[in-house]
């Protein structure tokens, strides 16, 4: 019976299947979900333990290069896990991690990443409580891969579900988009340009905590737009909630360096990965309180209401320019920048 539910028929797995776009969705929904019986595809899953609701997440990190302006794979592993927990409306508590190390990796490099993990965990006020270590043959891995799992306590005031998103709800973005993905591109030397830009990797829990305190009854959905960028996150929301979304392009902050790189490469900043921003959907009556709460946290000053949910038979994301024209913002098949996280 399970085999009959499997819709994925592609003969091989390609890079696009892990890039967070349409190909990833086909793989996950067509092959993984039927066998694993996953009910909802969110950044964090929920587990009820007696009277306590726990958010539980897992992640893996294969970024190339290991270190880049603003961060490294070790810092990314902690912040990325913390952020997935936070997107479940939960206070991050503990992380376990697995290191997959290529034989021949310099000890100095490994030590630097372990130190980065330690410092990021201290800054995020989360404990690293255990893990595992494996070493594989030379050229059987690319220096270092890190996997994590994390748990957090869900705030009882929070009820997050795409099914709660309705006409008139506001879309809030915590800050500028595209910094992380473009930083990785520059760090690889793929562009013969120089730019004063760095990854936005950070814990978003301080912002989410204040947001919950200010607007919990009106907070309906959250997502950190990593692989596939904001376009993927919002298209998945539109589909899952059976709504459409109108964005105001002028309200979406993009640093000039990011916009310039995207123009050179023919990319849209809305498709570029982020590692320290999040999107929240809030009812209209709570939207201003929610926005002010985020802006009051250091680093959240550029948060903005960037759009609104509306009813439509087409579950799409549209963007309106300052001139009044609109364009559709679709998901890509795969990420144009592989191995960025």
mmCIF file with all atom_site columns, N, CA and C in Angstrom, residues 165-223:
data_model
loop_
_atom_site.group_PDB
_atom_site.id
_atom_site.type_symbol
_atom_site.label_atom_id
_atom_site.label_alt_id
_atom_site.label_comp_id
_atom_site.label_asym_id
_atom_site.label_entity_id
_atom_site.label_seq_id
_atom_site.pdbx_PDB_ins_code
_atom_site.Cartn_x
_atom_site.Cartn_y
_atom_site.Cartn_z
_atom_site.occupancy
_atom_site.B_iso_or_equiv
_atom_site.pdbx_formal_charge
_atom_site.auth_seq_id
_atom_site.auth_comp_id
_atom_site.auth_asym_id
_atom_site.auth_atom_id
_atom_site.pdbx_PDB_model_num
ATOM 1   N N  . UNK A 1 165 ? -4.023 31.198 8.658  1.00 0.00 ? 165 UNK A N  1
ATOM 2   C CA . UNK A 1 165 ? -3.734 32.390 7.857  1.00 0.00 ? 165 UNK A CA 1
ATOM 3   C C  . UNK A 1 165 ? -4.949 32.744 7.003  1.00 0.00 ? 165 UNK A C  1
ATOM 4   N N  . UNK A 1 166 ? -5.374 34.007 7.087  1.00 0.00 ? 166 UNK A N  1
ATOM 5   C CA . UNK A 1 166 ? -6.609 34.446 6.432  1.00 0.00 ? 166 UNK A CA 1
ATOM 6   C C  . UNK A 1 166 ? -6.407 35.781 5.703  1.00 0.00 ? 166 UNK A C  1
ATOM 7   N N  . UNK A 1 167 ? -7.391 36.123 4.906  1.00 0.00 ? 167 UNK A N  1
ATOM 8   C CA . UNK A 1 167 ? -7.417 37.407 4.203  1.00 0.00 ? 167 UNK A CA 1
ATOM 9   C C  . UNK A 1 167 ? -7.203 38.563 5.182  1.00 0.00 ? 167 UNK A C  1
ATOM 10  N N  . UNK A 1 168 ? -6.339 39.505 4.815  1.00 0.00 ? 168 UNK A N  1
ATOM 11  C CA . UNK A 1 168 ? -6.077 40.683 5.632  1.00 0.00 ? 168 UNK A CA 1
ATOM 12  C C  . UNK A 1 168 ? -4.897 40.550 6.562  1.00 0.00 ? 168 UNK A C  1
ATOM 13  N N  . UNK A 1 169 ? -4.413 39.326 6.796  1.00 0.00 ? 169 UNK A N  1
ATOM 14  C CA . UNK A 1 169 ? -3.235 39.152 7.646  1.00 0.00 ? 169 UNK A CA 1
ATOM 15  C C  . UNK A 1 169 ? -2.024 39.831 7.010  1.00 0.00 ? 169 UNK A C  1
ATOM 16  N N  . UNK A 1 170 ? -1.132 40.339 7.862  1.00 0.00 ? 170 UNK A N  1
ATOM 17  C CA . UNK A 1 170 ? 0.044  41.071 7.393  1.00 0.00 ? 170 UNK A CA 1
ATOM 18  C C  . UNK A 1 170 ? 1.284  40.183 7.408  1.00 0.00 ? 170 UNK A C  1
ATOM 19  N N  . UNK A 1 171 ? 2.167  40.430 6.442  1.00 0.00 ? 171 UNK A N  1
ATOM 20  C CA . UNK A 1 171 ? 3.440  39.718 6.330  1.00 0.00 ? 171 UNK A CA 1
ATOM 21  C C  . UNK A 1 171 ? 4.537  40.625 6.867  1.00 0.00 ? 171 UNK A C  1
ATOM 22  N N  . UNK A 1 172 ? 5.251  40.160 7.888  1.00 0.00 ? 172 UNK A N  1
ATOM 23  C CA . UNK A 1 172 ? 6.352  40.936 8.483  1.00 0.00 ? 172 UNK A CA 1
ATOM 24  C C  . UNK A 1 172 ? 7.674  40.242 8.178  1.00 0.00 ? 172 UNK A C  1
ATOM 25  N N  . UNK A 1 173 ? 8.649  41.012 7.736  1.00 0.00 ? 173 UNK A N  1
ATOM 26  C CA . UNK A 1 173 ? 10.003 40.520 7.486  1.00 0.00 ? 173 UNK A CA 1
ATOM 27  C C  . UNK A 1 173 ? 10.949 41.196 8.463  1.00 0.00 ? 173 UNK A C  1
ATOM 28  N N  . UNK A 1 174 ? 11.851 40.417 9.062  1.00 0.00 ? 174 UNK A N  1
ATOM 29  C CA . UNK A 1 174 ? 12.674 40.934 10.157 1.00 0.00 ? 174 UNK A CA 1
ATOM 30  C C  . UNK A 1 174 ? 13.834 41.819 9.724  1.00 0.00 ? 174 UNK A C  1
ATOM 31  N N  . UNK A 1 175 ? 14.220 41.778 8.439  1.00 0.00 ? 175 UNK A N  1
ATOM 32  C CA . UNK A 1 175 ? 15.353 42.600 8.014  1.00 0.00 ? 175 UNK A CA 1
ATOM 33  C C  . UNK A 1 175 ? 15.732 42.344 6.571  1.00 0.00 ? 175 UNK A C  1
ATOM 34  N N  . UNK A 1 176 ? 16.878 42.848 6.120  1.00 0.00 ? 176 UNK A N  1
ATOM 35  C CA . UNK A 1 176 ? 17.296 42.728 4.719  1.00 0.00 ? 176 UNK A CA 1
ATOM 36  C C  . UNK A 1 176 ? 17.503 41.270 4.301  1.00 0.00 ? 176 UNK A C  1
ATOM 37  N N  . UNK A 1 177 ? 17.198 40.991 3.041  1.00 0.00 ? 177 UNK A N  1
ATOM 38  C CA . UNK A 1 177 ? 17.312 39.622 2.541  1.00 0.00 ? 177 UNK A CA 1
ATOM 39  C C  . UNK A 1 177 ? 18.515 39.467 1.604  1.00 0.00 ? 177 UNK A C  1
ATOM 40  N N  . UNK A 1 178 ? 18.975 38.215 1.496  1.00 0.00 ? 178 UNK A N  1
ATOM 41  C CA . UNK A 1 178 ? 19.982 37.840 0.520  1.00 0.00 ? 178 UNK A CA 1
ATOM 42  C C  . UNK A 1 178 ? 21.423 37.912 0.972  1.00 0.00 ? 178 UNK A C  1
ATOM 43  N N  . UNK A 1 179 ? 21.678 38.441 2.169  1.00 0.00 ? 179 UNK A N  1
ATOM 44  C CA . UNK A 1 179 ? 23.070 38.645 2.602  1.00 0.00 ? 179 UNK A CA 1
ATOM 45  C C  . UNK A 1 179 ? 23.866 37.341 2.646  1.00 0.00 ? 179 UNK A C  1
ATOM 46  N N  . UNK A 1 180 ? 23.275 36.290 3.222  1.00 0.00 ? 180 UNK A N  1
ATOM 47  C CA . UNK A 1 180 ? 24.042 35.056 3.401  1.00 0.00 ? 180 UNK A CA 1
ATOM 48  C C  . UNK A 1 180 ? 24.420 34.425 2.065  1.00 0.00 ? 180 UNK A C  1
ATOM 49  N N  . UNK A 1 181 ? 23.447 34.230 1.207  1.00 0.00 ? 181 UNK A N  1
ATOM 50  C CA . UNK A 1 181 ? 23.725 33.559 -0.060 1.00 0.00 ? 181 UNK A CA 1
ATOM 51  C C  . UNK A 1 181 ? 24.753 34.294 -0.898 1.00 0.00 ? 181 UNK A C  1
ATOM 52  N N  . UNK A 1 182 ? 24.645 35.598 -0.976 1.00 0.00 ? 182 UNK A N  1
ATOM 53  C CA . UNK A 1 182 ? 25.596 36.373 -1.780 1.00 0.00 ? 182 UNK A CA 1
ATOM 54  C C  . UNK A 1 182 ? 26.975 36.405 -1.122 1.00 0.00 ? 182 UNK A C  1
ATOM 55  N N  . UNK A 1 183 ? 27.005 36.421 0.210  1.00 0.00 ? 183 UNK A N  1
ATOM 56  C CA . UNK A 1 183 ? 28.302 36.351 0.905  1.00 0.00 ? 183 UNK A CA 1
ATOM 57  C C  . UNK A 1 183 ? 29.035 35.066 0.546  1.00 0.00 ? 183 UNK A C  1
ATOM 58  N N  . UNK A 1 184 ? 28.318 33.937 0.527  1.00 0.00 ? 184 UNK A N  1
ATOM 59  C CA . UNK A 1 184 ? 28.939 32.659 0.182  1.00 0.00 ? 184 UNK A CA 1
ATOM 60  C C  . UNK A 1 184 ? 29.450 32.701 -1.256 1.00 0.00 ? 184 UNK A C  1
ATOM 61  N N  . UNK A 1 185 ? 28.697 33.301 -2.139 1.00 0.00 ? 185 UNK A N  1
ATOM 62  C CA . UNK A 1 185 ? 29.111 33.418 -3.535 1.00 0.00 ? 185 UNK A CA 1
ATOM 63  C C  . UNK A 1 185 ? 30.421 34.186 -3.643 1.00 0.00 ? 185 UNK A C  1
ATOM 64  N N  . UNK A 1 186 ? 30.531 35.311 -2.950 1.00 0.00 ? 186 UNK A N  1
ATOM 65  C CA . UNK A 1 186 ? 31.767 36.090 -2.961 1.00 0.00 ? 186 UNK A CA 1
ATOM 66  C C  . UNK A 1 186 ? 32.914 35.295 -2.323 1.00 0.00 ? 186 UNK A C  1
ATOM 67  N N  . UNK A 1 187 ? 32.623 34.586 -1.221 1.00 0.00 ? 187 UNK A N  1
ATOM 68  C CA . UNK A 1 187 ? 33.663 33.840 -0.507 1.00 0.00 ? 187 UNK A CA 1
ATOM 69  C C  . UNK A 1 187 ? 34.245 32.719 -1.366 1.00 0.00 ? 187 UNK A C  1
ATOM 70  N N  . UNK A 1 188 ? 33.466 32.190 -2.283 1.00 0.00 ? 188 UNK A N  1
ATOM 71  C CA . UNK A 1 188 ? 33.958 31.133 -3.178 1.00 0.00 ? 188 UNK A CA 1
ATOM 72  C C  . UNK A 1 188 ? 34.815 31.684 -4.310 1.00 0.00 ? 188 UNK A C  1
ATOM 73  N N  . UNK A 1 189 ? 34.788 32.993 -4.486 1.00 0.00 ? 189 UNK A N  1
ATOM 74  C CA . UNK A 1 189 ? 35.524 33.592 -5.593 1.00 0.00 ? 189 UNK A CA 1
ATOM 75  C C  . UNK A 1 189 ? 34.828 33.432 -6.921 1.00 0.00 ? 189 UNK A C  1
ATOM 76  N N  . UNK A 1 190 ? 33.517 33.146 -6.885 1.00 0.00 ? 190 UNK A N  1
ATOM 77  C CA . UNK A 1 190 ? 32.765 32.963 -8.127 1.00 0.00 ? 190 UNK A CA 1
ATOM 78  C C  . UNK A 1 190 ? 32.524 34.276 -8.865 1.00 0.00 ? 190 UNK A C  1
ATOM 79  N N  . UNK A 1 191 ? 32.686 35.386 -8.161 1.00 0.00 ? 191 UNK A N  1
ATOM 80  C CA . UNK A 1 191 ? 32.534 36.693 -8.785 1.00 0.00 ? 191 UNK A CA 1
ATOM 81  C C  . UNK A 1 191 ? 33.845 37.461 -8.646 1.00 0.00 ? 191 UNK A C  1
ATOM 82  N N  . UNK A 1 192 ? 34.303 38.024 -9.724 1.00 0.00 ? 192 UNK A N  1
ATOM 83  C CA . UNK A 1 192 ? 35.540 38.805 -9.698 1.00 0.00 ? 192 UNK A CA 1
ATOM 84  C C  . UNK A 1 192 ? 35.222 40.227 -9.246 1.00 0.00 ? 192 UNK A C  1
ATOM 85  N N  . UNK A 1 193 ? 34.669 40.314 -8.030 1.00 0.00 ? 193 UNK A N  1
ATOM 86  C CA . UNK A 1 193 ? 34.249 41.581 -7.458 1.00 0.00 ? 193 UNK A CA 1
ATOM 87  C C  . UNK A 1 193 ? 34.571 41.582 -5.982 1.00 0.00 ? 193 UNK A C  1
ATOM 88  N N  . UNK A 1 194 ? 34.592 42.747 -5.400 1.00 0.00 ? 194 UNK A N  1
ATOM 89  C CA . UNK A 1 194 ? 34.751 42.882 -3.960 1.00 0.00 ? 194 UNK A CA 1
ATOM 90  C C  . UNK A 1 194 ? 33.543 43.622 -3.416 1.00 0.00 ? 194 UNK A C  1
ATOM 91  N N  . UNK A 1 195 ? 33.099 43.211 -2.223 1.00 0.00 ? 195 UNK A N  1
ATOM 92  C CA . UNK A 1 195 ? 31.935 43.863 -1.618 1.00 0.00 ? 195 UNK A CA 1
ATOM 93  C C  . UNK A 1 195 ? 32.040 43.780 -0.102 1.00 0.00 ? 195 UNK A C  1
ATOM 94  N N  . UNK A 1 196 ? 31.627 44.824 0.558  1.00 0.00 ? 196 UNK A N  1
ATOM 95  C CA . UNK A 1 196 ? 31.617 44.867 2.016  1.00 0.00 ? 196 UNK A CA 1
ATOM 96  C C  . UNK A 1 196 ? 30.298 44.271 2.497  1.00 0.00 ? 196 UNK A C  1
ATOM 97  N N  . UNK A 1 197 ? 30.239 42.934 2.516  1.00 0.00 ? 197 UNK A N  1
ATOM 98  C CA . UNK A 1 197 ? 29.013 42.246 2.882  1.00 0.00 ? 197 UNK A CA 1
ATOM 99  C C  . UNK A 1 197 ? 29.378 41.003 3.674  1.00 0.00 ? 197 UNK A C  1
ATOM 100 N N  . UNK A 1 198 ? 28.522 40.633 4.607  1.00 0.00 ? 198 UNK A N  1
ATOM 101 C CA . UNK A 1 198 ? 28.770 39.437 5.403  1.00 0.00 ? 198 UNK A CA 1
ATOM 102 C C  . UNK A 1 198 ? 27.470 38.695 5.652  1.00 0.00 ? 198 UNK A C  1
ATOM 103 N N  . UNK A 1 199 ? 27.610 37.439 6.017  1.00 0.00 ? 199 UNK A N  1
ATOM 104 C CA . UNK A 1 199 ? 26.445 36.605 6.297  1.00 0.00 ? 199 UNK A CA 1
ATOM 105 C C  . UNK A 1 199 ? 25.631 37.206 7.436  1.00 0.00 ? 199 UNK A C  1
ATOM 106 N N  . UNK A 1 200 ? 24.317 37.000 7.371  1.00 0.00 ? 200 UNK A N  1
ATOM 107 C CA . UNK A 1 200 ? 23.442 37.486 8.432  1.00 0.00 ? 200 UNK A CA 1
ATOM 108 C C  . UNK A 1 200 ? 23.216 36.441 9.525  1.00 0.00 ? 200 UNK A C  1
ATOM 109 N N  . UNK A 1 201 ? 24.030 35.380 9.568  1.00 0.00 ? 201 UNK A N  1
ATOM 110 C CA . UNK A 1 201 ? 23.796 34.308 10.535 1.00 0.00 ? 201 UNK A CA 1
ATOM 111 C C  . UNK A 1 201 ? 23.734 34.835 11.968 1.00 0.00 ? 201 UNK A C  1
ATOM 112 N N  . UNK A 1 202 ? 22.669 34.488 12.661 1.00 0.00 ? 202 UNK A N  1
ATOM 113 C CA . UNK A 1 202 ? 22.451 34.898 14.049 1.00 0.00 ? 202 UNK A CA 1
ATOM 114 C C  . UNK A 1 202 ? 21.249 34.118 14.577 1.00 0.00 ? 202 UNK A C  1
ATOM 115 N N  . UNK A 1 203 ? 21.087 34.110 15.874 1.00 0.00 ? 203 UNK A N  1
ATOM 116 C CA . UNK A 1 203 ? 19.870 33.562 16.473 1.00 0.00 ? 203 UNK A CA 1
ATOM 117 C C  . UNK A 1 203 ? 18.750 34.583 16.341 1.00 0.00 ? 203 UNK A C  1
ATOM 118 N N  . UNK A 1 204 ? 17.578 34.119 15.903 1.00 0.00 ? 204 UNK A N  1
ATOM 119 C CA . UNK A 1 204 ? 16.428 35.023 15.810 1.00 0.00 ? 204 UNK A CA 1
ATOM 120 C C  . UNK A 1 204 ? 15.522 34.923 17.033 1.00 0.00 ? 204 UNK A C  1
ATOM 121 N N  . UNK A 1 205 ? 15.882 34.068 18.001 1.00 0.00 ? 205 UNK A N  1
ATOM 122 C CA . UNK A 1 205 ? 15.022 33.916 19.170 1.00 0.00 ? 205 UNK A CA 1
ATOM 123 C C  . UNK A 1 205 ? 14.774 35.224 19.925 1.00 0.00 ? 205 UNK A C  1
ATOM 124 N N  . UNK A 1 206 ? 15.769 36.115 20.100 1.00 0.00 ? 206 UNK A N  1
ATOM 125 C CA . UNK A 1 206 ? 15.472 37.375 20.796 1.00 0.00 ? 206 UNK A CA 1
ATOM 126 C C  . UNK A 1 206 ? 14.339 38.164 20.154 1.00 0.00 ? 206 UNK A C  1
ATOM 127 N N  . UNK A 1 207 ? 14.265 38.139 18.827 1.00 0.00 ? 207 UNK A N  1
ATOM 128 C CA . UNK A 1 207 ? 13.182 38.841 18.120 1.00 0.00 ? 207 UNK A CA 1
ATOM 129 C C  . UNK A 1 207 ? 11.850 38.107 18.310 1.00 0.00 ? 207 UNK A C  1
ATOM 130 N N  . UNK A 1 208 ? 11.903 36.790 18.172 1.00 0.00 ? 208 UNK A N  1
ATOM 131 C CA . UNK A 1 208 ? 10.681 35.990 18.292 1.00 0.00 ? 208 UNK A CA 1
ATOM 132 C C  . UNK A 1 208 ? 10.106 36.075 19.698 1.00 0.00 ? 208 UNK A C  1
ATOM 133 N N  . UNK A 1 209 ? 10.974 36.071 20.692 1.00 0.00 ? 209 UNK A N  1
ATOM 134 C CA . UNK A 1 209 ? 10.517 36.162 22.081 1.00 0.00 ? 209 UNK A CA 1
ATOM 135 C C  . UNK A 1 209 ? 9.723  37.448 22.310 1.00 0.00 ? 209 UNK A C  1
ATOM 136 N N  . UNK A 1 210 ? 10.265 38.565 21.831 1.00 0.00 ? 210 UNK A N  1
ATOM 137 C CA . UNK A 1 210 ? 9.566  39.852 21.982 1.00 0.00 ? 210 UNK A CA 1
ATOM 138 C C  . UNK A 1 210 ? 8.280  39.880 21.157 1.00 0.00 ? 210 UNK A C  1
ATOM 139 N N  . UNK A 1 211 ? 8.335  39.281 19.979 1.00 0.00 ? 211 UNK A N  1
ATOM 140 C CA . UNK A 1 211 ? 7.151  39.207 19.126 1.00 0.00 ? 211 UNK A CA 1
ATOM 141 C C  . UNK A 1 211 ? 6.021  38.448 19.818 1.00 0.00 ? 211 UNK A C  1
ATOM 142 N N  . UNK A 1 212 ? 6.346  37.334 20.428 1.00 0.00 ? 212 UNK A N  1
ATOM 143 C CA . UNK A 1 212 ? 5.333  36.538 21.134 1.00 0.00 ? 212 UNK A CA 1
ATOM 144 C C  . UNK A 1 212 ? 4.737  37.330 22.287 1.00 0.00 ? 212 UNK A C  1
ATOM 145 N N  . UNK A 1 213 ? 5.592  37.999 23.041 1.00 0.00 ? 213 UNK A N  1
ATOM 146 C CA . UNK A 1 213 ? 5.089  38.790 24.176 1.00 0.00 ? 213 UNK A CA 1
ATOM 147 C C  . UNK A 1 213 ? 4.115  39.881 23.721 1.00 0.00 ? 213 UNK A C  1
ATOM 148 N N  . UNK A 1 214 ? 4.393  40.453 22.550 1.00 0.00 ? 214 UNK A N  1
ATOM 149 C CA . UNK A 1 214 ? 3.593  41.590 22.087 1.00 0.00 ? 214 UNK A CA 1
ATOM 150 C C  . UNK A 1 214 ? 2.344  41.182 21.323 1.00 0.00 ? 214 UNK A C  1
ATOM 151 N N  . UNK A 1 215 ? 2.403  40.017 20.640 1.00 0.00 ? 215 UNK A N  1
ATOM 152 C CA . UNK A 1 215 ? 1.333  39.739 19.668 1.00 0.00 ? 215 UNK A CA 1
ATOM 153 C C  . UNK A 1 215 ? 0.955  38.267 19.569 1.00 0.00 ? 215 UNK A C  1
ATOM 154 N N  . UNK A 1 216 ? 1.142  37.492 20.623 1.00 0.00 ? 216 UNK A N  1
ATOM 155 C CA . UNK A 1 216 ? 0.888  36.050 20.553 1.00 0.00 ? 216 UNK A CA 1
ATOM 156 C C  . UNK A 1 216 ? -0.491 35.691 20.008 1.00 0.00 ? 216 UNK A C  1
ATOM 157 N N  . UNK A 1 217 ? -1.574 36.346 20.441 1.00 0.00 ? 217 UNK A N  1
ATOM 158 C CA . UNK A 1 217 ? -2.893 35.941 19.921 1.00 0.00 ? 217 UNK A CA 1
ATOM 159 C C  . UNK A 1 217 ? -3.045 36.124 18.413 1.00 0.00 ? 217 UNK A C  1
ATOM 160 N N  . UNK A 1 218 ? -2.301 37.076 17.855 1.00 0.00 ? 218 UNK A N  1
ATOM 161 C CA . UNK A 1 218 ? -2.410 37.342 16.429 1.00 0.00 ? 218 UNK A CA 1
ATOM 162 C C  . UNK A 1 218 ? -1.325 36.706 15.587 1.00 0.00 ? 218 UNK A C  1
ATOM 163 N N  . UNK A 1 219 ? -0.380 36.020 16.217 1.00 0.00 ? 219 UNK A N  1
ATOM 164 C CA . UNK A 1 219 ? 0.734  35.399 15.499 1.00 0.00 ? 219 UNK A CA 1
ATOM 165 C C  . UNK A 1 219 ? 0.277  34.045 14.944 1.00 0.00 ? 219 UNK A C  1
ATOM 166 N N  . UNK A 1 220 ? 0.358  33.879 13.624 1.00 0.00 ? 220 UNK A N  1
ATOM 167 C CA . UNK A 1 220 ? -0.238 32.699 12.995 1.00 0.00 ? 220 UNK A CA 1
ATOM 168 C C  . UNK A 1 220 ? 0.751  31.745 12.337 1.00 0.00 ? 220 UNK A C  1
ATOM 169 N N  . UNK A 1 221 ? 1.882  32.269 11.882 1.00 0.00 ? 221 UNK A N  1
ATOM 170 C CA . UNK A 1 221 ? 2.820  31.432 11.096 1.00 0.00 ? 221 UNK A CA 1
ATOM 171 C C  . UNK A 1 221 ? 4.173  32.114 11.082 1.00 0.00 ? 221 UNK A C  1
ATOM 172 N N  . UNK A 1 222 ? 5.255  31.301 11.112 1.00 0.00 ? 222 UNK A N  1
ATOM 173 C CA . UNK A 1 222 ? 6.608  31.845 11.000 1.00 0.00 ? 222 UNK A CA 1
ATOM 174 C C  . UNK A 1 222 ? 7.466  30.892 10.181 1.00 0.00 ? 222 UNK A C  1
ATOM 175 N N  . UNK A 1 223 ? 8.468  31.468 9.526  1.00 0.00 ? 223 UNK A N  1
ATOM 176 C CA . UNK A 1 223 ? 9.415  30.657 8.771  1.00 0.00 ? 223 UNK A CA 1
ATOM 177 C C  . UNK A 1 223 ? 10.713 31.437 8.600  1.00 0.00 ? 223 UNK A C  1
#
